Amino acid sequence: MTTAVANIIDEVERLSISERIELRRLLAERIPMTEDLTEDDFAAIAAETFSFLDSEEAEARRG
């Protein structure tokens, strides 16, 4: 991993769940999905997104 990528990852880890979801949406709009992603990659991305959404919804119910 390059230093630039490591710095970006550090910043992403500091984001709230809603900020991560917003970032993911914006990246998906700007970076074309290519052959380097497999169906398993897409499934993992979807699963993580749903997990974040479930967490956000649970937090809203508690809050």
mmCIF file of N, CA and C in Angstrom:
data_model
loop_
_atom_site.group_PDB
_atom_site.id
_atom_site.type_symbol
_atom_site.label_atom_id
_atom_site.label_comp_id
_atom_site.label_asym_id
_atom_site.label_seq_id
_atom_site.Cartn_x
_atom_site.Cartn_y
_atom_site.Cartn_z
ATOM 1 N N MET A 1 0.850 -1.170 0.000
ATOM 2 C CA MET A 1 0.000 0.000 0.000
ATOM 3 C C MET A 1 0.895 1.233 0.000
ATOM 4 N N THR A 2 0.575 2.168 -0.873
ATOM 5 C CA THR A 2 1.371 3.387 -0.927
ATOM 6 C C THR A 2 1.045 4.291 0.260
ATOM 7 N N THR A 3 1.911 5.247 0.501
ATOM 8 C CA THR A 3 1.687 6.206 1.583
ATOM 9 C C THR A 3 0.408 6.995 1.342
ATOM 10 N N ALA A 4 0.177 7.390 0.100
ATOM 11 C CA ALA A 4 -1.028 8.161 -0.216
ATOM 12 C C ALA A 4 -2.289 7.360 0.099
ATOM 13 N N VAL A 5 -2.298 6.092 -0.297
ATOM 14 C CA VAL A 5 -3.469 5.242 -0.036
ATOM 15 C C VAL A 5 -3.631 5.024 1.467
ATOM 16 N N ALA A 6 -2.540 4.802 2.171
ATOM 17 C CA ALA A 6 -2.610 4.617 3.622
ATOM 18 C C ALA A 6 -3.180 5.858 4.299
ATOM 19 N N ASN A 7 -2.786 7.037 3.842
ATOM 20 C CA ASN A 7 -3.317 8.282 4.407
ATOM 21 C C ASN A 7 -4.817 8.408 4.151
ATOM 22 N N ILE A 8 -5.238 8.043 2.963
ATOM 23 C CA ILE A 8 -6.668 8.105 2.639
ATOM 24 C C ILE A 8 -7.443 7.129 3.530
ATOM 25 N N ILE A 9 -6.920 5.928 3.694
ATOM 26 C CA ILE A 9 -7.579 4.933 4.544
ATOM 27 C C ILE A 9 -7.689 5.443 5.972
ATOM 28 N N ASP A 10 -6.638 6.064 6.484
ATOM 29 C CA ASP A 10 -6.681 6.640 7.829
ATOM 30 C C ASP A 10 -7.800 7.669 7.941
ATOM 31 N N GLU A 11 -7.938 8.506 6.934
ATOM 32 C CA GLU A 11 -8.993 9.522 6.948
ATOM 33 C C GLU A 11 -10.380 8.877 6.875
ATOM 34 N N VAL A 12 -10.517 7.865 6.050
ATOM 35 C CA VAL A 12 -11.809 7.182 5.916
ATOM 36 C C VAL A 12 -12.218 6.563 7.246
ATOM 37 N N GLU A 13 -11.267 5.998 7.962
ATOM 38 C CA GLU A 13 -11.578 5.368 9.244
ATOM 39 C C GLU A 13 -12.067 6.369 10.280
ATOM 40 N N ARG A 14 -11.792 7.628 10.091
ATOM 41 C CA ARG A 14 -12.240 8.667 11.021
ATOM 42 C C ARG A 14 -13.657 9.152 10.707
ATOM 43 N N LEU A 15 -14.191 8.771 9.548
ATOM 44 C CA LEU A 15 -15.513 9.222 9.145
ATOM 45 C C LEU A 15 -16.610 8.512 9.920
ATOM 46 N N SER A 16 -17.727 9.205 10.074
ATOM 47 C CA SER A 16 -18.908 8.571 10.674
ATOM 48 C C SER A 16 -19.502 7.591 9.665
ATOM 49 N N ILE A 17 -20.423 6.787 10.113
ATOM 50 C CA ILE A 17 -21.067 5.825 9.219
ATOM 51 C C ILE A 17 -21.753 6.550 8.064
ATOM 52 N N SER A 18 -22.475 7.605 8.346
ATOM 53 C CA SER A 18 -23.176 8.313 7.270
ATOM 54 C C SER A 18 -22.194 8.962 6.299
ATOM 55 N N GLU A 19 -21.061 9.441 6.798
ATOM 56 C CA GLU A 19 -20.043 10.007 5.909
ATOM 57 C C GLU A 19 -19.420 8.932 5.030
ATOM 58 N N ARG A 20 -19.221 7.739 5.577
ATOM 59 C CA ARG A 20 -18.677 6.636 4.776
ATOM 60 C C ARG A 20 -19.645 6.237 3.666
ATOM 61 N N ILE A 21 -20.920 6.215 3.986
ATOM 62 C CA ILE A 21 -21.920 5.879 2.970
ATOM 63 C C ILE A 21 -21.924 6.937 1.880
ATOM 64 N N GLU A 22 -21.873 8.205 2.274
ATOM 65 C CA GLU A 22 -21.831 9.287 1.289
ATOM 66 C C GLU A 22 -20.573 9.166 0.420
ATOM 67 N N LEU A 23 -19.437 8.896 1.043
ATOM 68 C CA LEU A 23 -18.188 8.733 0.294
ATOM 69 C C LEU A 23 -18.297 7.584 -0.696
ATOM 70 N N ARG A 24 -18.836 6.470 -0.253
ATOM 71 C CA ARG A 24 -18.973 5.306 -1.130
ATOM 72 C C ARG A 24 -19.842 5.646 -2.348
ATOM 73 N N ARG A 25 -20.936 6.348 -2.111
ATOM 74 C CA ARG A 25 -21.810 6.742 -3.228
ATOM 75 C C ARG A 25 -21.074 7.651 -4.209
ATOM 76 N N LEU A 26 -20.361 8.620 -3.679
ATOM 77 C CA LEU A 26 -19.642 9.558 -4.539
ATOM 78 C C LEU A 26 -18.531 8.864 -5.321
ATOM 79 N N LEU A 27 -17.824 7.948 -4.674
ATOM 80 C CA LEU A 27 -16.780 7.200 -5.377
ATOM 81 C C LEU A 27 -17.377 6.332 -6.479
ATOM 82 N N ALA A 28 -18.498 5.698 -6.177
ATOM 83 C CA ALA A 28 -19.139 4.838 -7.180
ATOM 84 C C ALA A 28 -19.576 5.647 -8.403
ATOM 85 N N GLU A 29 -19.962 6.899 -8.182
ATOM 86 C CA GLU A 29 -20.359 7.763 -9.300
ATOM 87 C C GLU A 29 -19.162 8.183 -10.142
ATOM 88 N N ARG A 30 -18.010 8.320 -9.514
ATOM 89 C CA ARG A 30 -16.836 8.875 -10.194
ATOM 90 C C ARG A 30 -15.852 7.841 -10.717
ATOM 91 N N ILE A 31 -15.839 6.668 -10.117
ATOM 92 C CA ILE A 31 -14.872 5.652 -10.517
ATOM 93 C C ILE A 31 -15.631 4.507 -11.187
ATOM 94 N N PRO A 32 -15.411 4.325 -12.475
ATOM 95 C CA PRO A 32 -16.141 3.270 -13.169
ATOM 96 C C PRO A 32 -15.763 1.891 -12.636
ATOM 97 N N MET A 33 -16.764 1.047 -12.516
ATOM 98 C CA MET A 33 -16.522 -0.329 -12.112
ATOM 99 C C MET A 33 -15.990 -1.074 -13.328
ATOM 100 N N THR A 34 -14.886 -1.741 -13.151
ATOM 101 C CA THR A 34 -14.238 -2.405 -14.274
ATOM 102 C C THR A 34 -14.103 -3.888 -14.009
ATOM 103 N N GLU A 35 -13.420 -4.542 -14.902
ATOM 104 C CA GLU A 35 -13.255 -5.985 -14.805
ATOM 105 C C GLU A 35 -12.416 -6.427 -13.616
ATOM 106 N N ASP A 36 -11.766 -5.481 -12.938
ATOM 107 C CA ASP A 36 -10.926 -5.898 -11.814
ATOM 108 C C ASP A 36 -11.735 -6.259 -10.580
ATOM 109 N N LEU A 37 -13.037 -5.983 -10.586
ATOM 110 C CA LEU A 37 -13.894 -6.377 -9.481
ATOM 111 C C LEU A 37 -14.697 -7.611 -9.879
ATOM 112 N N THR A 38 -14.726 -8.578 -8.976
ATOM 113 C CA THR A 38 -15.449 -9.813 -9.242
ATOM 114 C C THR A 38 -16.846 -9.739 -8.622
ATOM 115 N N GLU A 39 -17.653 -10.746 -8.890
ATOM 116 C CA GLU A 39 -18.972 -10.813 -8.262
ATOM 117 C C GLU A 39 -18.835 -10.890 -6.746
ATOM 118 N N ASP A 40 -17.807 -11.575 -6.268
ATOM 119 C CA ASP A 40 -17.565 -11.643 -4.823
ATOM 120 C C ASP A 40 -17.239 -10.271 -4.251
ATOM 121 N N ASP A 41 -16.486 -9.477 -4.999
ATOM 122 C CA ASP A 41 -16.189 -8.110 -4.563
ATOM 123 C C ASP A 41 -17.470 -7.291 -4.435
ATOM 124 N N PHE A 42 -18.321 -7.379 -5.462
ATOM 125 C CA PHE A 42 -19.587 -6.642 -5.424
ATOM 126 C C PHE A 42 -20.469 -7.126 -4.274
ATOM 127 N N ALA A 43 -20.489 -8.430 -4.023
ATOM 128 C CA ALA A 43 -21.280 -8.971 -2.921
ATOM 129 C C ALA A 43 -20.759 -8.460 -1.586
ATOM 130 N N ALA A 44 -19.442 -8.395 -1.439
ATOM 131 C CA ALA A 44 -18.847 -7.894 -0.200
ATOM 132 C C ALA A 44 -19.152 -6.415 -0.005
ATOM 133 N N ILE A 45 -19.084 -5.646 -1.079
ATOM 134 C CA ILE A 45 -19.412 -4.216 -1.001
ATOM 135 C C ILE A 45 -20.864 -4.034 -0.589
ATOM 136 N N ALA A 46 -21.758 -4.800 -1.199
ATOM 137 C CA ALA A 46 -23.181 -4.704 -0.870
ATOM 138 C C ALA A 46 -23.427 -5.103 0.581
ATOM 139 N N ALA A 47 -22.798 -6.192 1.026
ATOM 140 C CA ALA A 47 -22.987 -6.652 2.402
ATOM 141 C C ALA A 47 -22.512 -5.607 3.399
ATOM 142 N N GLU A 48 -21.377 -4.987 3.114
ATOM 143 C CA GLU A 48 -20.860 -3.954 4.018
ATOM 144 C C GLU A 48 -21.778 -2.743 4.037
ATOM 145 N N THR A 49 -22.272 -2.369 2.883
ATOM 146 C CA THR A 49 -23.191 -1.228 2.810
ATOM 147 C C THR A 49 -24.446 -1.496 3.623
ATOM 148 N N PHE A 50 -25.038 -2.675 3.461
ATOM 149 C CA PHE A 50 -26.240 -3.010 4.220
ATOM 150 C C PHE A 50 -25.953 -3.066 5.711
ATOM 151 N N SER A 51 -24.783 -3.549 6.082
ATOM 152 C CA SER A 51 -24.411 -3.572 7.489
ATOM 153 C C SER A 51 -24.327 -2.161 8.060
ATOM 154 N N PHE A 52 -23.702 -1.253 7.321
ATOM 155 C CA PHE A 52 -23.637 0.144 7.756
ATOM 156 C C PHE A 52 -25.027 0.746 7.884
ATOM 157 N N LEU A 53 -25.881 0.480 6.896
ATOM 158 C CA LEU A 53 -27.238 1.017 6.941
ATOM 159 C C LEU A 53 -28.009 0.455 8.128
ATOM 160 N N ASP A 54 -27.856 -0.846 8.395
ATOM 161 C CA ASP A 54 -28.511 -1.450 9.557
ATOM 162 C C ASP A 54 -28.022 -0.815 10.846
ATOM 163 N N SER A 55 -26.717 -0.574 10.948
ATOM 164 C CA SER A 55 -26.150 0.064 12.141
ATOM 165 C C SER A 55 -26.689 1.469 12.310
ATOM 166 N N GLU A 56 -26.750 2.199 11.220
ATOM 167 C CA GLU A 56 -27.260 3.567 11.269
ATOM 168 C C GLU A 56 -28.729 3.580 11.697
ATOM 169 N N GLU A 57 -29.508 2.662 11.160
ATOM 170 C CA GLU A 57 -30.925 2.581 11.519
ATOM 171 C C GLU A 57 -31.087 2.209 12.993
ATOM 172 N N ALA A 58 -30.306 1.256 13.482
ATOM 173 C CA ALA A 58 -30.377 0.859 14.881
ATOM 174 C C ALA A 58 -29.994 2.028 15.795
ATOM 175 N N GLU A 59 -28.971 2.766 15.392
ATOM 176 C CA GLU A 59 -28.540 3.937 16.172
ATOM 177 C C GLU A 59 -29.649 4.995 16.219
ATOM 178 N N ALA A 60 -30.322 5.208 15.116
ATOM 179 C CA ALA A 60 -31.408 6.184 15.056
ATOM 180 C C ALA A 60 -32.562 5.769 15.968
ATOM 181 N N ARG A 61 -32.824 4.485 16.025
ATOM 182 C CA ARG A 61 -33.911 3.995 16.890
ATOM 183 C C ARG A 61 -33.570 4.171 18.360
ATOM 184 N N ARG A 62 -32.290 4.000 18.698
ATOM 185 C CA ARG A 62 -31.852 4.149 20.089
ATOM 186 C C ARG A 62 -31.789 5.610 20.512
ATOM 187 N N GLY A 63 -31.460 6.470 19.537
ATOM 188 C CA GLY A 63 -31.125 7.836 19.838
ATOM 189 C C GLY A 63 -32.204 8.781 19.983
#
